[in-house]
Every structure is written in structure tokens, then in C-alpha cells.
Amino acid sequence: MIDTKEFWNQIFSEGKKFRPLEGDELDSILEKAQQTIGHKIKRAADVGAGTGELALSLAQRNIDVTAFDISPVALGKAKELSFENYKDLITFQEFDLNKEKFASIYKNSFDVVFAKFILGLKSIESENLLDKLKELLTSEGILVIITPVLVKGQEYDERQKNISVQKEVFETILSSKFKLVETLFEKGEVSWPLIAYLCS
């Protein structure tokens, strides 16, 4: 199964890294999120934090971050990356998206929740996960989803299918759950783009 702790521990033990958000991309997202919520961003969640590059970037911008990941190996690497200078701003939490509910202390707690490269995992029920992520947001909070999407009429290999969402279907689900769904950026090939959505 693609989302098991053992699988991800192996991936991160081998030194696998995933594309981080560039500084200007993150600043643009945070600026838009701040405009939408109407005040300075104080708390953020990084769900599927991996080795913590995004969590560190948020802490460097003086945002209090909770970094969730299934892999203790990944979280160990994240702590090495950020512990000394930002230990007061980053909390690391081992968490299995399929099996666990977020603890009540996290409900309605975050101005911004990031979900990067996790929605397309076929062993995760995307719609149920969206409901879980929505529970983390404050009443005016923002969910930022960054995911590769499959475009209708294109052919894809199994790897692409396993890590992507169907664009039209996914956007319909987002629109049913959030009042605002906005595309922040679209990168990569037109036939297999990486899209960042802002949802509130």
C-alpha cells in the first residue's frame, strides 16, 4: 500500500526529496491567503510535511507551524533541518491520514493548512481527507492544495495515475465543499499540470 508507514520510511531513508515550494511561490500564496482571511497569518499546518522544507520556510516567516507526517524517518530529518533555530515555532506530529482523526486540540486552529502532493494518492480517500483538512481551519481559514492533475482526454502511465487527481472531478468536489476555490498557479506540462488551489 502506497501510504503505509513502512513504505514512506523506506522512501525517506533512501533520501528521496520532493519538489519544495520556491520562495516566491510561497510568498505569493501567503500574501493571497492573508488578503483572503483579512489578518496576519499566525498558525499554519503542513499536512504530509515529509522532511519539513515547507514547515521550515513557514517558520522562517515567523509563522507557528504544526508539521504532520506518517513517517517518523521523515519527521526525524525535518527536526534535524529545523530544530536549533526554529524549535519554538515548529511542532512535529506523527499522523496517519487514513487511520486517524485529528485531535481536538487541532480543530479550528489554523489560518492556513497546506496539503502538498497528498491528495492524489490512490489509497487516500480524497473526499474524506478534504473533510478532515477542513476541520483544521479557523472560520476564515484557507486550505492550500498543491497536486498534479489528470486532464480529460490525455493518456497517463500508472505512476502518474497513482499520484494525481482527475481535474474536473476534483474541482467539482472542491466547489461542493468550499465557497471559494481559486487556482493560484499552474505549472508543468499542459497535459499533466501541477496546480495550486486556494479554498475557503
C-alpha positions as protocol buffer text, in pm:
chain_id: "A"
residue {
  index: 1
  type: MET
  ca { x: 0 y: 0 z: 0 }
}
residue {
  index: 2
  type: ILE
  ca { x: 136 y: 337 z: -100 }
}
residue {
  index: 3
  type: ASP
  ca { x: 54 y: 517 z: 224 }
}
residue {
  index: 4
  type: THR
  ca { x: 193 y: 273 z: 480 }
}
residue {
  index: 5
  type: LYS
  ca { x: 443 y: 389 z: 735 }
}
residue {
  index: 6
  type: GLU
  ca { x: 693 y: 129 z: 616 }
}
residue {
  index: 7
  type: PHE
  ca { x: 669 y: 247 z: 255 }
}
residue {
  index: 8
  type: TRP
  ca { x: 728 y: 611 z: 343 }
}
residue {
  index: 9
  type: ASN
  ca { x: 1001 y: 529 z: 594 }
}
residue {
  index: 10
  type: GLN
  ca { x: 1182 y: 344 z: 314 }
}
residue {
  index: 11
  type: ILE
  ca { x: 1136 y: 634 z: 71 }
}
residue {
  index: 12
  type: PHE
  ca { x: 1277 y: 887 z: 316 }
}
residue {
  index: 13
  type: SER
  ca { x: 1553 y: 653 z: 436 }
}
residue {
  index: 14
  type: GLU
  ca { x: 1674 y: 640 z: 76 }
}
residue {
  index: 15
  type: GLY
  ca { x: 1698 y: 1019 z: 74 }
}
residue {
  index: 16
  type: LYS
  ca { x: 1403 y: 1084 z: -157 }
}
residue {
  index: 17
  type: LYS
  ca { x: 1311 y: 1451 z: -176 }
}
residue {
  index: 18
  type: PHE
  ca { x: 1004 y: 1615 z: -324 }
}
residue {
  index: 19
  type: ARG
  ca { x: 987 y: 1945 z: -507 }
}
residue {
  index: 20
  type: PRO
  ca { x: 974 y: 2225 z: -249 }
}
residue {
  index: 21
  type: LEU
  ca { x: 778 y: 2543 z: -299 }
}
residue {
  index: 22
  type: GLU
  ca { x: 1002 y: 2819 z: -428 }
}
residue {
  index: 23
  type: GLY
  ca { x: 1028 y: 3123 z: -203 }
}
residue {
  index: 24
  type: ASP
  ca { x: 838 y: 3348 z: -442 }
}
residue {
  index: 25
  type: GLU
  ca { x: 563 y: 3085 z: -484 }
}
residue {
  index: 26
  type: LEU
  ca { x: 519 y: 3059 z: -107 }
}
residue {
  index: 27
  type: ASP
  ca { x: 525 y: 3436 z: -57 }
}
residue {
  index: 28
  type: SER
  ca { x: 259 y: 3477 z: -327 }
}
residue {
  index: 29
  type: ILE
  ca { x: 39 y: 3208 z: -165 }
}
residue {
  index: 30
  type: LEU
  ca { x: 77 y: 3362 z: 181 }
}
residue {
  index: 31
  type: GLU
  ca { x: 2 y: 3711 z: 51 }
}
residue {
  index: 32
  type: LYS
  ca { x: -317 y: 3589 z: -117 }
}
residue {
  index: 33
  type: ALA
  ca { x: -416 y: 3387 z: 191 }
}
residue {
  index: 34
  type: GLN
  ca { x: -360 y: 3686 z: 416 }
}
residue {
  index: 35
  type: GLN
  ca { x: -574 y: 3907 z: 192 }
}
residue {
  index: 36
  type: THR
  ca { x: -849 y: 3645 z: 199 }
}
residue {
  index: 37
  type: ILE
  ca { x: -856 y: 3592 z: 577 }
}
residue {
  index: 38
  type: GLY
  ca { x: -809 y: 3963 z: 647 }
}
residue {
  index: 39
  type: HIS
  ca { x: -531 y: 3941 z: 905 }
}
residue {
  index: 40
  type: LYS
  ca { x: -174 y: 3827 z: 958 }
}
residue {
  index: 41
  type: ILE
  ca { x: -119 y: 3452 z: 940 }
}
residue {
  index: 42
  type: LYS
  ca { x: -24 y: 3324 z: 1284 }
}
residue {
  index: 43
  type: ARG
  ca { x: -68 y: 2946 z: 1266 }
}
residue {
  index: 44
  type: ALA
  ca { x: -28 y: 2701 z: 978 }
}
residue {
  index: 45
  type: ALA
  ca { x: -43 y: 2325 z: 933 }
}
residue {
  index: 46
  type: ASP
  ca { x: 173 y: 2131 z: 688 }
}
residue {
  index: 47
  type: VAL
  ca { x: -9 y: 1801 z: 629 }
}
residue {
  index: 48
  type: GLY
  ca { x: 219 y: 1543 z: 467 }
}
residue {
  index: 49
  type: ALA
  ca { x: 520 y: 1750 z: 572 }
}
residue {
  index: 50
  type: GLY
  ca { x: 783 y: 1497 z: 469 }
}
residue {
  index: 51
  type: THR
  ca { x: 1131 y: 1624 z: 554 }
}
residue {
  index: 52
  type: GLY
  ca { x: 999 y: 1963 z: 657 }
}
residue {
  index: 53
  type: GLU
  ca { x: 1117 y: 2210 z: 395 }
}
residue {
  index: 54
  type: LEU
  ca { x: 779 y: 2386 z: 378 }
}
residue {
  index: 55
  type: ALA
  ca { x: 741 y: 2388 z: 757 }
}
residue {
  index: 56
  type: LEU
  ca { x: 1086 y: 2544 z: 788 }
}
residue {
  index: 57
  type: SER
  ca { x: 1004 y: 2808 z: 524 }
}
residue {
  index: 58
  type: LEU
  ca { x: 687 y: 2900 z: 714 }
}
residue {
  index: 59
  type: ALA
  ca { x: 875 y: 2922 z: 1046 }
}
residue {
  index: 60
  type: GLN
  ca { x: 1134 y: 3146 z: 880 }
}
residue {
  index: 61
  type: ARG
  ca { x: 843 y: 3382 z: 808 }
}
residue {
  index: 62
  type: ASN
  ca { x: 757 y: 3381 z: 1179 }
}
residue {
  index: 63
  type: ILE
  ca { x: 453 y: 3153 z: 1143 }
}
residue {
  index: 64
  type: ASP
  ca { x: 382 y: 2890 z: 1407 }
}
residue {
  index: 65
  type: VAL
  ca { x: 367 y: 2555 z: 1221 }
}
residue {
  index: 66
  type: THR
  ca { x: 243 y: 2206 z: 1304 }
}
residue {
  index: 67
  type: ALA
  ca { x: 401 y: 1953 z: 1066 }
}
residue {
  index: 68
  type: PHE
  ca { x: 208 y: 1624 z: 1026 }
}
residue {
  index: 69
  type: ASP
  ca { x: 352 y: 1316 z: 856 }
}
residue {
  index: 70
  type: ILE
  ca { x: 308 y: 938 z: 869 }
}
residue {
  index: 71
  type: SER
  ca { x: 684 y: 872 z: 861 }
}
residue {
  index: 72
  type: PRO
  ca { x: 895 y: 908 z: 1176 }
}
residue {
  index: 73
  type: VAL
  ca { x: 1201 y: 888 z: 949 }
}
residue {
  index: 74
  type: ALA
  ca { x: 1083 y: 1195 z: 757 }
}
residue {
  index: 75
  type: LEU
  ca { x: 1000 y: 1381 z: 1076 }
}
residue {
  index: 76
  type: GLY
  ca { x: 1342 y: 1293 z: 1219 }
}
residue {
  index: 77
  type: LYS
  ca { x: 1505 y: 1450 z: 913 }
}
residue {
  index: 78
  type: ALA
  ca { x: 1275 y: 1752 z: 945 }
}
residue {
  index: 79
  type: LYS
  ca { x: 1383 y: 1803 z: 1306 }
}
residue {
  index: 80
  type: GLU
  ca { x: 1749 y: 1790 z: 1204 }
}
residue {
  index: 81
  type: LEU
  ca { x: 1679 y: 2053 z: 938 }
}
residue {
  index: 82
  type: SER
  ca { x: 1500 y: 2299 z: 1161 }
}
residue {
  index: 83
  type: PHE
  ca { x: 1534 y: 2218 z: 1528 }
}
residue {
  index: 84
  type: GLU
  ca { x: 1803 y: 2455 z: 1650 }
}
residue {
  index: 85
  type: ASN
  ca { x: 1680 y: 2789 z: 1522 }
}
residue {
  index: 86
  type: TYR
  ca { x: 1307 y: 2721 z: 1496 }
}
residue {
  index: 87
  type: LYS
  ca { x: 1224 y: 2468 z: 1767 }
}
residue {
  index: 88
  type: ASP
  ca { x: 984 y: 2715 z: 1929 }
}
residue {
  index: 89
  type: LEU
  ca { x: 789 y: 2765 z: 1605 }
}
residue {
  index: 90
  type: ILE
  ca { x: 756 y: 2409 z: 1467 }
}
residue {
  index: 91
  type: THR
  ca { x: 568 y: 2119 z: 1626 }
}
residue {
  index: 92
  type: PHE
  ca { x: 616 y: 1775 z: 1468 }
}
residue {
  index: 93
  type: GLN
  ca { x: 331 y: 1526 z: 1483 }
}
residue {
  index: 94
  type: GLU
  ca { x: 334 y: 1169 z: 1351 }
}
residue {
  index: 95
  type: PHE
  ca { x: -5 y: 1114 z: 1189 }
}
residue {
  index: 96
  type: ASP
  ca { x: -169 y: 858 z: 956 }
}
residue {
  index: 97
  type: LEU
  ca { x: -424 y: 1034 z: 736 }
}
residue {
  index: 98
  type: ASN
  ca { x: -610 y: 712 z: 659 }
}
residue {
  index: 99
  type: LYS
  ca { x: -642 y: 576 z: 1011 }
}
residue {
  index: 100
  type: GLU
  ca { x: -655 y: 872 z: 1246 }
}
residue {
  index: 101
  type: LYS
  ca { x: -872 y: 1172 z: 1318 }
}
residue {
  index: 102
  type: PHE
  ca { x: -704 y: 1498 z: 1405 }
}
residue {
  index: 103
  type: ALA
  ca { x: -701 y: 1553 z: 1781 }
}
residue {
  index: 104
  type: SER
  ca { x: -949 y: 1809 z: 1915 }
}
residue {
  index: 105
  type: ILE
  ca { x: -662 y: 2045 z: 2004 }
}
residue {
  index: 106
  type: TYR
  ca { x: -603 y: 2095 z: 1630 }
}
residue {
  index: 107
  type: LYS
  ca { x: -966 y: 2155 z: 1528 }
}
residue {
  index: 108
  type: ASN
  ca { x: -1042 y: 2510 z: 1408 }
}
residue {
  index: 109
  type: SER
  ca { x: -683 y: 2610 z: 1489 }
}
residue {
  index: 110
  type: PHE
  ca { x: -506 y: 2709 z: 1168 }
}
residue {
  index: 111
  type: ASP
  ca { x: -521 y: 3017 z: 948 }
}
residue {
  index: 112
  type: VAL
  ca { x: -369 y: 2819 z: 661 }
}
residue {
  index: 113
  type: VAL
  ca { x: -348 y: 2443 z: 602 }
}
residue {
  index: 114
  type: PHE
  ca { x: -112 y: 2317 z: 331 }
}
residue {
  index: 115
  type: ALA
  ca { x: -175 y: 1980 z: 163 }
}
residue {
  index: 116
  type: LYS
  ca { x: 105 y: 1929 z: -89 }
}
residue {
  index: 117
  type: PHE
  ca { x: 130 y: 1619 z: -312 }
}
residue {
  index: 118
  type: ILE
  ca { x: -101 y: 1404 z: -97 }
}
residue {
  index: 119
  type: LEU
  ca { x: -449 y: 1433 z: -248 }
}
residue {
  index: 120
  type: GLY
  ca { x: -370 y: 1215 z: -548 }
}
residue {
  index: 121
  type: LEU
  ca { x: -252 y: 913 z: -350 }
}
residue {
  index: 122
  type: LYS
  ca { x: -497 y: 644 z: -453 }
}
residue {
  index: 123
  type: SER
  ca { x: -504 y: 478 z: -113 }
}
residue {
  index: 124
  type: ILE
  ca { x: -626 y: 802 z: 45 }
}
residue {
  index: 125
  type: GLU
  ca { x: -994 y: 880 z: 1 }
}
residue {
  index: 126
  type: SER
  ca { x: -962 y: 1237 z: -123 }
}
residue {
  index: 127
  type: GLU
  ca { x: -1313 y: 1348 z: -34 }
}
residue {
  index: 128
  type: ASN
  ca { x: -1289 y: 1220 z: 325 }
}
residue {
  index: 129
  type: LEU
  ca { x: -946 y: 1376 z: 356 }
}
residue {
  index: 130
  type: LEU
  ca { x: -1081 y: 1713 z: 244 }
}
residue {
  index: 131
  type: ASP
  ca { x: -1339 y: 1696 z: 523 }
}
residue {
  index: 132
  type: LYS
  ca { x: -1062 y: 1623 z: 773 }
}
residue {
  index: 133
  type: LEU
  ca { x: -849 y: 1910 z: 648 }
}
residue {
  index: 134
  type: LYS
  ca { x: -1144 y: 2149 z: 656 }
}
residue {
  index: 135
  type: GLU
  ca { x: -1193 y: 2075 z: 1027 }
}
residue {
  index: 136
  type: LEU
  ca { x: -845 y: 2215 z: 1098 }
}
residue {
  index: 137
  type: LEU
  ca { x: -929 y: 2561 z: 965 }
}
residue {
  index: 138
  type: THR
  ca { x: -1040 y: 2862 z: 1163 }
}
residue {
  index: 139
  type: SER
  ca { x: -1373 y: 3007 z: 1050 }
}
residue {
  index: 140
  type: GLU
  ca { x: -1197 y: 3226 z: 792 }
}
residue {
  index: 141
  type: GLY
  ca { x: -906 y: 2988 z: 730 }
}
residue {
  index: 142
  type: ILE
  ca { x: -757 y: 2887 z: 395 }
}
residue {
  index: 143
  type: LEU
  ca { x: -677 y: 2541 z: 259 }
}
residue {
  index: 144
  type: VAL
  ca { x: -394 y: 2536 z: 4 }
}
residue {
  index: 145
  type: ILE
  ca { x: -384 y: 2220 z: -207 }
}
residue {
  index: 146
  type: ILE
  ca { x: -94 y: 2152 z: -441 }
}
residue {
  index: 147
  type: THR
  ca { x: -141 y: 1846 z: -658 }
}
residue {
  index: 148
  type: PRO
  ca { x: -72 y: 1706 z: -1003 }
}
residue {
  index: 149
  type: VAL
  ca { x: -392 y: 1663 z: -1204 }
}
residue {
  index: 150
  type: LEU
  ca { x: -502 y: 1435 z: -1486 }
}
residue {
  index: 151
  type: VAL
  ca { x: -659 y: 1615 z: -1780 }
}
residue {
  index: 152
  type: LYS
  ca { x: -952 y: 1454 z: -1963 }
}
residue {
  index: 153
  type: GLY
  ca { x: -855 y: 1306 z: -2299 }
}
residue {
  index: 154
  type: GLN
  ca { x: -487 y: 1253 z: -2212 }
}
residue {
  index: 155
  type: GLU
  ca { x: -308 y: 920 z: -2163 }
}
residue {
  index: 156
  type: TYR
  ca { x: -114 y: 854 z: -1840 }
}
residue {
  index: 157
  type: ASP
  ca { x: 112 y: 583 z: -1705 }
}
residue {
  index: 158
  type: GLU
  ca { x: 40 y: 404 z: -1377 }
}
residue {
  index: 159
  type: ARG
  ca { x: 277 y: 621 z: -1173 }
}
residue {
  index: 160
  type: GLN
  ca { x: 104 y: 938 z: -1293 }
}
residue {
  index: 161
  type: LYS
  ca { x: -238 y: 789 z: -1219 }
}
residue {
  index: 162
  type: ASN
  ca { x: -128 y: 689 z: -868 }
}
residue {
  index: 163
  type: ILE
  ca { x: -22 y: 1038 z: -759 }
}
residue {
  index: 164
  type: SER
  ca { x: -275 y: 1261 z: -936 }
}
residue {
  index: 165
  type: VAL
  ca { x: -640 y: 1361 z: -913 }
}
residue {
  index: 166
  type: GLN
  ca { x: -886 y: 1384 z: -1204 }
}
residue {
  index: 167
  type: LYS
  ca { x: -902 y: 1759 z: -1268 }
}
residue {
  index: 168
  type: GLU
  ca { x: -1273 y: 1801 z: -1349 }
}
residue {
  index: 169
  type: VAL
  ca { x: -1393 y: 1559 z: -1081 }
}
residue {
  index: 170
  type: PHE
  ca { x: -1167 y: 1705 z: -816 }
}
residue {
  index: 171
  type: GLU
  ca { x: -1264 y: 2064 z: -890 }
}
residue {
  index: 172
  type: THR
  ca { x: -1632 y: 1967 z: -867 }
}
residue {
  index: 173
  type: ILE
  ca { x: -1569 y: 1815 z: -523 }
}
residue {
  index: 174
  type: LEU
  ca { x: -1379 y: 2125 z: -409 }
}
residue {
  index: 175
  type: SER
  ca { x: -1662 y: 2351 z: -525 }
}
residue {
  index: 176
  type: SER
  ca { x: -1913 y: 2144 z: -328 }
}
residue {
  index: 177
  type: LYS
  ca { x: -1714 y: 2181 z: -5 }
}
residue {
  index: 178
  type: PHE
  ca { x: -1581 y: 2537 z: -20 }
}
residue {
  index: 179
  type: LYS
  ca { x: -1737 y: 2876 z: -101 }
}
residue {
  index: 180
  type: LEU
  ca { x: -1420 y: 2996 z: -274 }
}
residue {
  index: 181
  type: VAL
  ca { x: -1198 y: 2780 z: -496 }
}
residue {
  index: 182
  type: GLU
  ca { x: -926 y: 2968 z: -680 }
}
residue {
  index: 183
  type: THR
  ca { x: -633 y: 2846 z: -890 }
}
residue {
  index: 184
  type: LEU
  ca { x: -318 y: 3009 z: -754 }
}
residue {
  index: 185
  type: PHE
  ca { x: -78 y: 2875 z: -1013 }
}
residue {
  index: 186
  type: GLU
  ca { x: -50 y: 2605 z: -1277 }
}
residue {
  index: 187
  type: LYS
  ca { x: 291 y: 2467 z: -1373 }
}
residue {
  index: 188
  type: GLY
  ca { x: 445 y: 2189 z: -1578 }
}
residue {
  index: 189
  type: GLU
  ca { x: 313 y: 2025 z: -1891 }
}
residue {
  index: 190
  type: VAL
  ca { x: -30 y: 2125 z: -2015 }
}
residue {
  index: 191
  type: SER
  ca { x: -118 y: 1756 z: -2038 }
}
residue {
  index: 192
  type: TRP
  ca { x: -11 y: 1687 z: -1676 }
}
residue {
  index: 193
  type: PRO
  ca { x: -6 y: 2013 z: -1480 }
}
residue {
  index: 194
  type: LEU
  ca { x: 75 y: 2078 z: -1117 }
}
residue {
  index: 195
  type: ILE
  ca { x: -196 y: 2304 z: -979 }
}
residue {
  index: 196
  type: ALA
  ca { x: -219 y: 2500 z: -656 }
}
residue {
  index: 197
  type: TYR
  ca { x: -571 y: 2567 z: -530 }
}
residue {
  index: 198
  type: LEU
  ca { x: -679 y: 2809 z: -260 }
}
residue {
  index: 199
  type: CYS
  ca { x: -1000 y: 2704 z: -87 }
}
residue {
  index: 200
  type: SER
  ca { x: -1201 y: 2879 z: 182 }
}
